[in-house]
Amino acid sequence: MRHTLPIAPQFYVTAPQPCPYLEGRMERKLFTALQGEGAEALNDTLSKQGFRRSQNVLYRPSCSDCSACLSARIDVTAFAPSKSQRRTLRRNTGLVRRVTSPWATEEQYALFRRYLDSRHSDGGMADMDVFEFAAMIEETPVRSRVIEYSDRDTGDLVAVCLSDMLDDGVSMVYSFYTPDRPKASLGTYVILDHVEIAREAGLPYVYLGYWVPGSPKMGYKAKFAGLEVHAQGAWQKMRDPQDYDTELHPLSTDPIAEQVANISLPGARPAKG
């Protein structure tokens, strides 16, 4: 009888490149391929350890002398909207949510281009064409959904979020929205609605990606009650954002080999830390 051993995922490190969040810093990522029958279990397990999905890859910041980036998630049971967030909900009562399979459309891409040209014209996605956009939406080996938000009266598509359904929550992979409604706070609204989606599904968390203290681009994430960040190998309640250190230090991150050794894989005992 032939016995085949499970193949453990292999981890790699990207070459350093300029950080998109903190000026003068260099970023580096630890990543592994997401494929095969165990893709969903691997996505579930590594998401709990601060990893994020991008198409067929799971990655986590692993900068050589900076540890500012922190994975963030909302504890749904601890969340209550602030006064301004309640106003955002009221402003968007005319939107209709539609959940679809991860399939890209021309209407989505047109909205995506308007969003990038208005908000991130100098970002890493600025030159993304329709084929690359389709790959971002459709190349997923896990249970993903596209959440569309349309104006009830006009039918216009105003916001889109690509989301993964994890075993303990909803992971917001990427969202974009029309720049024509600045007072609607659509980015905040999409997060608030994902809290409701998680509640409806009986899931405890909404994963928001990375929060970076000192980065104006990421400051909005700290405004959500019930926020947790992944630091020193564990999830912890968000403290005052001013308490988090963004100073460079050569000992702020563990060596790559130690980081990989401390990663828990599906079916394994939790790693120490």
PDB file of N, CA, C and O in Angstrom, residues 226-258:
ATOM      1  N   GLY A 226     -14.255  47.699  18.922  1.00  0.00           N
ATOM      2  CA  GLY A 226     -14.046  46.252  18.889  1.00  0.00           C
ATOM      3  C   GLY A 226     -12.868  45.833  18.042  1.00  0.00           C
ATOM      4  O   GLY A 226     -12.734  44.647  17.706  1.00  0.00           O
ATOM      5  N   LEU A 227     -11.989  46.777  17.696  1.00  0.00           N
ATOM      6  CA  LEU A 227     -10.851  46.446  16.837  1.00  0.00           C
ATOM      7  C   LEU A 227      -9.784  45.661  17.601  1.00  0.00           C
ATOM      8  O   LEU A 227      -9.471  45.981  18.752  1.00  0.00           O
ATOM      9  N   GLU A 228      -9.254  44.643  16.945  1.00  0.00           N
ATOM     10  CA  GLU A 228      -8.128  43.868  17.467  1.00  0.00           C
ATOM     11  C   GLU A 228      -6.996  43.921  16.449  1.00  0.00           C
ATOM     12  O   GLU A 228      -7.239  44.008  15.244  1.00  0.00           O
ATOM     13  N   VAL A 229      -5.755  43.876  16.949  1.00  0.00           N
ATOM     14  CA  VAL A 229      -4.590  43.832  16.066  1.00  0.00           C
ATOM     15  C   VAL A 229      -3.739  42.622  16.421  1.00  0.00           C
ATOM     16  O   VAL A 229      -3.712  42.181  17.575  1.00  0.00           O
ATOM     17  N   HIS A 230      -3.063  42.085  15.424  1.00  0.00           N
ATOM     18  CA  HIS A 230      -2.207  40.923  15.629  1.00  0.00           C
ATOM     19  C   HIS A 230      -0.771  41.402  15.856  1.00  0.00           C
ATOM     20  O   HIS A 230      -0.134  41.936  14.950  1.00  0.00           O
ATOM     21  N   ALA A 231      -0.289  41.246  17.080  1.00  0.00           N
ATOM     22  CA  ALA A 231       1.045  41.716  17.453  1.00  0.00           C
ATOM     23  C   ALA A 231       1.704  40.712  18.382  1.00  0.00           C
ATOM     24  O   ALA A 231       1.035  40.092  19.210  1.00  0.00           O
ATOM     25  N   GLN A 232       3.014  40.551  18.221  1.00  0.00           N
ATOM     26  CA  GLN A 232       3.771  39.578  19.027  1.00  0.00           C
ATOM     27  C   GLN A 232       3.142  38.190  18.978  1.00  0.00           C
ATOM     28  O   GLN A 232       3.109  37.458  19.969  1.00  0.00           O
ATOM     29  N   GLY A 233       2.593  37.831  17.813  1.00  0.00           N
ATOM     30  CA  GLY A 233       2.093  36.483  17.606  1.00  0.00           C
ATOM     31  C   GLY A 233       0.713  36.205  18.164  1.00  0.00           C
ATOM     32  O   GLY A 233       0.287  35.049  18.212  1.00  0.00           O
ATOM     33  N   ALA A 234      -0.026  37.239  18.581  1.00  0.00           N
ATOM     34  CA  ALA A 234      -1.354  37.008  19.155  1.00  0.00           C
ATOM     35  C   ALA A 234      -2.257  38.201  18.868  1.00  0.00           C
ATOM     36  O   ALA A 234      -1.791  39.323  18.653  1.00  0.00           O
ATOM     37  N   TRP A 235      -3.571  37.941  18.887  1.00  0.00           N
ATOM     38  CA  TRP A 235      -4.534  39.018  18.727  1.00  0.00           C
ATOM     39  C   TRP A 235      -4.733  39.707  20.073  1.00  0.00           C
ATOM     40  O   TRP A 235      -4.835  39.049  21.114  1.00  0.00           O
ATOM     41  N   GLN A 236      -4.788  41.025  20.042  1.00  0.00           N
ATOM     42  CA  GLN A 236      -4.978  41.796  21.264  1.00  0.00           C
ATOM     43  C   GLN A 236      -5.896  42.982  20.978  1.00  0.00           C
ATOM     44  O   GLN A 236      -5.960  43.480  19.844  1.00  0.00           O
ATOM     45  N   LYS A 237      -6.627  43.407  21.990  1.00  0.00           N
ATOM     46  CA  LYS A 237      -7.510  44.557  21.817  1.00  0.00           C
ATOM     47  C   LYS A 237      -6.691  45.787  21.463  1.00  0.00           C
ATOM     48  O   LYS A 237      -5.604  46.008  21.995  1.00  0.00           O
ATOM     49  N   MET A 238      -7.241  46.569  20.565  1.00  0.00           N
ATOM     50  CA  MET A 238      -6.578  47.791  20.136  1.00  0.00           C
ATOM     51  C   MET A 238      -6.459  48.781  21.285  1.00  0.00           C
ATOM     52  O   MET A 238      -7.445  49.079  21.963  1.00  0.00           O
ATOM     53  N   ARG A 239      -5.252  49.252  21.536  1.00  0.00           N
ATOM     54  CA  ARG A 239      -5.040  50.294  22.521  1.00  0.00           C
ATOM     55  C   ARG A 239      -5.200  51.656  21.845  1.00  0.00           C
ATOM     56  O   ARG A 239      -5.602  51.746  20.688  1.00  0.00           O
ATOM     57  N   ASP A 240      -4.849  52.697  22.546  1.00  0.00           N
ATOM     58  CA  ASP A 240      -4.822  54.020  21.938  1.00  0.00           C
ATOM     59  C   ASP A 240      -3.849  53.979  20.759  1.00  0.00           C
ATOM     60  O   ASP A 240      -2.700  53.559  20.912  1.00  0.00           O
ATOM     61  N   PRO A 241      -4.275  54.389  19.566  1.00  0.00           N
ATOM     62  CA  PRO A 241      -3.384  54.337  18.398  1.00  0.00           C
ATOM     63  C   PRO A 241      -2.049  55.040  18.620  1.00  0.00           C
ATOM     64  O   PRO A 241      -1.030  54.651  18.020  1.00  0.00           O
ATOM     65  N   GLN A 242      -2.035  56.052  19.478  1.00  0.00           N
ATOM     66  CA  GLN A 242      -0.796  56.780  19.744  1.00  0.00           C
ATOM     67  C   GLN A 242       0.223  55.930  20.502  1.00  0.00           C
ATOM     68  O   GLN A 242       1.406  56.279  20.552  1.00  0.00           O
ATOM     69  N   ASP A 243      -0.239  54.819  21.097  1.00  0.00           N
ATOM     70  CA  ASP A 243       0.663  53.969  21.879  1.00  0.00           C
ATOM     71  C   ASP A 243       1.528  53.061  21.009  1.00  0.00           C
ATOM     72  O   ASP A 243       2.475  52.446  21.513  1.00  0.00           O
ATOM     73  N   TYR A 244       1.186  52.941  19.731  1.00  0.00           N
ATOM     74  CA  TYR A 244       1.909  52.007  18.869  1.00  0.00           C
ATOM     75  C   TYR A 244       3.117  52.676  18.242  1.00  0.00           C
ATOM     76  O   TYR A 244       3.030  53.767  17.698  1.00  0.00           O
ATOM     77  N   ASP A 245       4.246  51.975  18.329  1.00  0.00           N
ATOM     78  CA  ASP A 245       5.536  52.533  17.928  1.00  0.00           C
ATOM     79  C   ASP A 245       5.812  52.234  16.457  1.00  0.00           C
ATOM     80  O   ASP A 245       5.669  51.104  16.004  1.00  0.00           O
ATOM     81  N   THR A 246       6.223  53.256  15.714  1.00  0.00           N
ATOM     82  CA  THR A 246       6.605  53.048  14.314  1.00  0.00           C
ATOM     83  C   THR A 246       8.099  53.283  14.095  1.00  0.00           C
ATOM     84  O   THR A 246       8.559  53.351  12.966  1.00  0.00           O
ATOM     85  N   GLU A 247       8.841  53.425  15.186  1.00  0.00           N
ATOM     86  CA  GLU A 247      10.279  53.677  15.044  1.00  0.00           C
ATOM     87  C   GLU A 247      10.998  52.455  14.487  1.00  0.00           C
ATOM     88  O   GLU A 247      10.653  51.309  14.791  1.00  0.00           O
ATOM     89  N   LEU A 248      12.020  52.723  13.682  1.00  0.00           N
ATOM     90  CA  LEU A 248      12.831  51.639  13.141  1.00  0.00           C
ATOM     91  C   LEU A 248      13.715  51.055  14.236  1.00  0.00           C
ATOM     92  O   LEU A 248      14.244  51.770  15.080  1.00  0.00           O
ATOM     93  N   HIS A 249      13.865  49.742  14.217  1.00  0.00           N
ATOM     94  CA  HIS A 249      14.758  49.082  15.165  1.00  0.00           C
ATOM     95  C   HIS A 249      15.207  47.765  14.560  1.00  0.00           C
ATOM     96  O   HIS A 249      14.381  46.979  14.086  1.00  0.00           O
ATOM     97  N   PRO A 250      16.512  47.491  14.553  1.00  0.00           N
ATOM     98  CA  PRO A 250      17.008  46.264  13.905  1.00  0.00           C
ATOM     99  C   PRO A 250      16.534  44.973  14.561  1.00  0.00           C
ATOM    100  O   PRO A 250      16.627  43.915  13.960  1.00  0.00           O
ATOM    101  N   LEU A 251      15.998  45.040  15.778  1.00  0.00           N
ATOM    102  CA  LEU A 251      15.532  43.832  16.458  1.00  0.00           C
ATOM    103  C   LEU A 251      14.008  43.781  16.545  1.00  0.00           C
ATOM    104  O   LEU A 251      13.451  43.027  17.332  1.00  0.00           O
ATOM    105  N   SER A 252      13.319  44.579  15.714  1.00  0.00           N
ATOM    106  CA  SER A 252      11.865  44.653  15.809  1.00  0.00           C
ATOM    107  C   SER A 252      11.165  43.452  15.198  1.00  0.00           C
ATOM    108  O   SER A 252       9.993  43.221  15.463  1.00  0.00           O
ATOM    109  N   THR A 253      11.855  42.680  14.376  1.00  0.00           N
ATOM    110  CA  THR A 253      11.255  41.480  13.793  1.00  0.00           C
ATOM    111  C   THR A 253      12.176  40.285  13.992  1.00  0.00           C
ATOM    112  O   THR A 253      13.402  40.418  14.003  1.00  0.00           O
ATOM    113  N   ASP A 254      11.561  39.112  14.130  1.00  0.00           N
ATOM    114  CA  ASP A 254      12.339  37.889  14.279  1.00  0.00           C
ATOM    115  C   ASP A 254      12.965  37.483  12.948  1.00  0.00           C
ATOM    116  O   ASP A 254      12.460  37.847  11.883  1.00  0.00           O
ATOM    117  N   PRO A 255      14.045  36.706  12.967  1.00  0.00           N
ATOM    118  CA  PRO A 255      14.613  36.187  11.726  1.00  0.00           C
ATOM    119  C   PRO A 255      13.579  35.367  10.957  1.00  0.00           C
ATOM    120  O   PRO A 255      12.673  34.767  11.549  1.00  0.00           O
ATOM    121  N   ILE A 256      13.710  35.337   9.633  1.00  0.00           N
ATOM    122  CA  ILE A 256      12.740  34.647   8.785  1.00  0.00           C
ATOM    123  C   ILE A 256      12.569  33.191   9.203  1.00  0.00           C
ATOM    124  O   ILE A 256      11.444  32.679   9.300  1.00  0.00           O
ATOM    125  N   ALA A 257      13.659  32.487   9.455  1.00  0.00           N
ATOM    126  CA  ALA A 257      13.571  31.073   9.812  1.00  0.00           C
ATOM    127  C   ALA A 257      12.740  30.882  11.081  1.00  0.00           C
ATOM    128  O   ALA A 257      11.942  29.940  11.181  1.00  0.00           O
ATOM    129  N   GLU A 258      12.895  31.794  12.035  1.00  0.00           N
ATOM    130  CA  GLU A 258      12.121  31.693  13.283  1.00  0.00           C
ATOM    131  C   GLU A 258      10.653  32.015  13.038  1.00  0.00           C
ATOM    132  O   GLU A 258       9.768  31.370  13.606  1.00  0.00           O
TER     133      GLU A 258
END
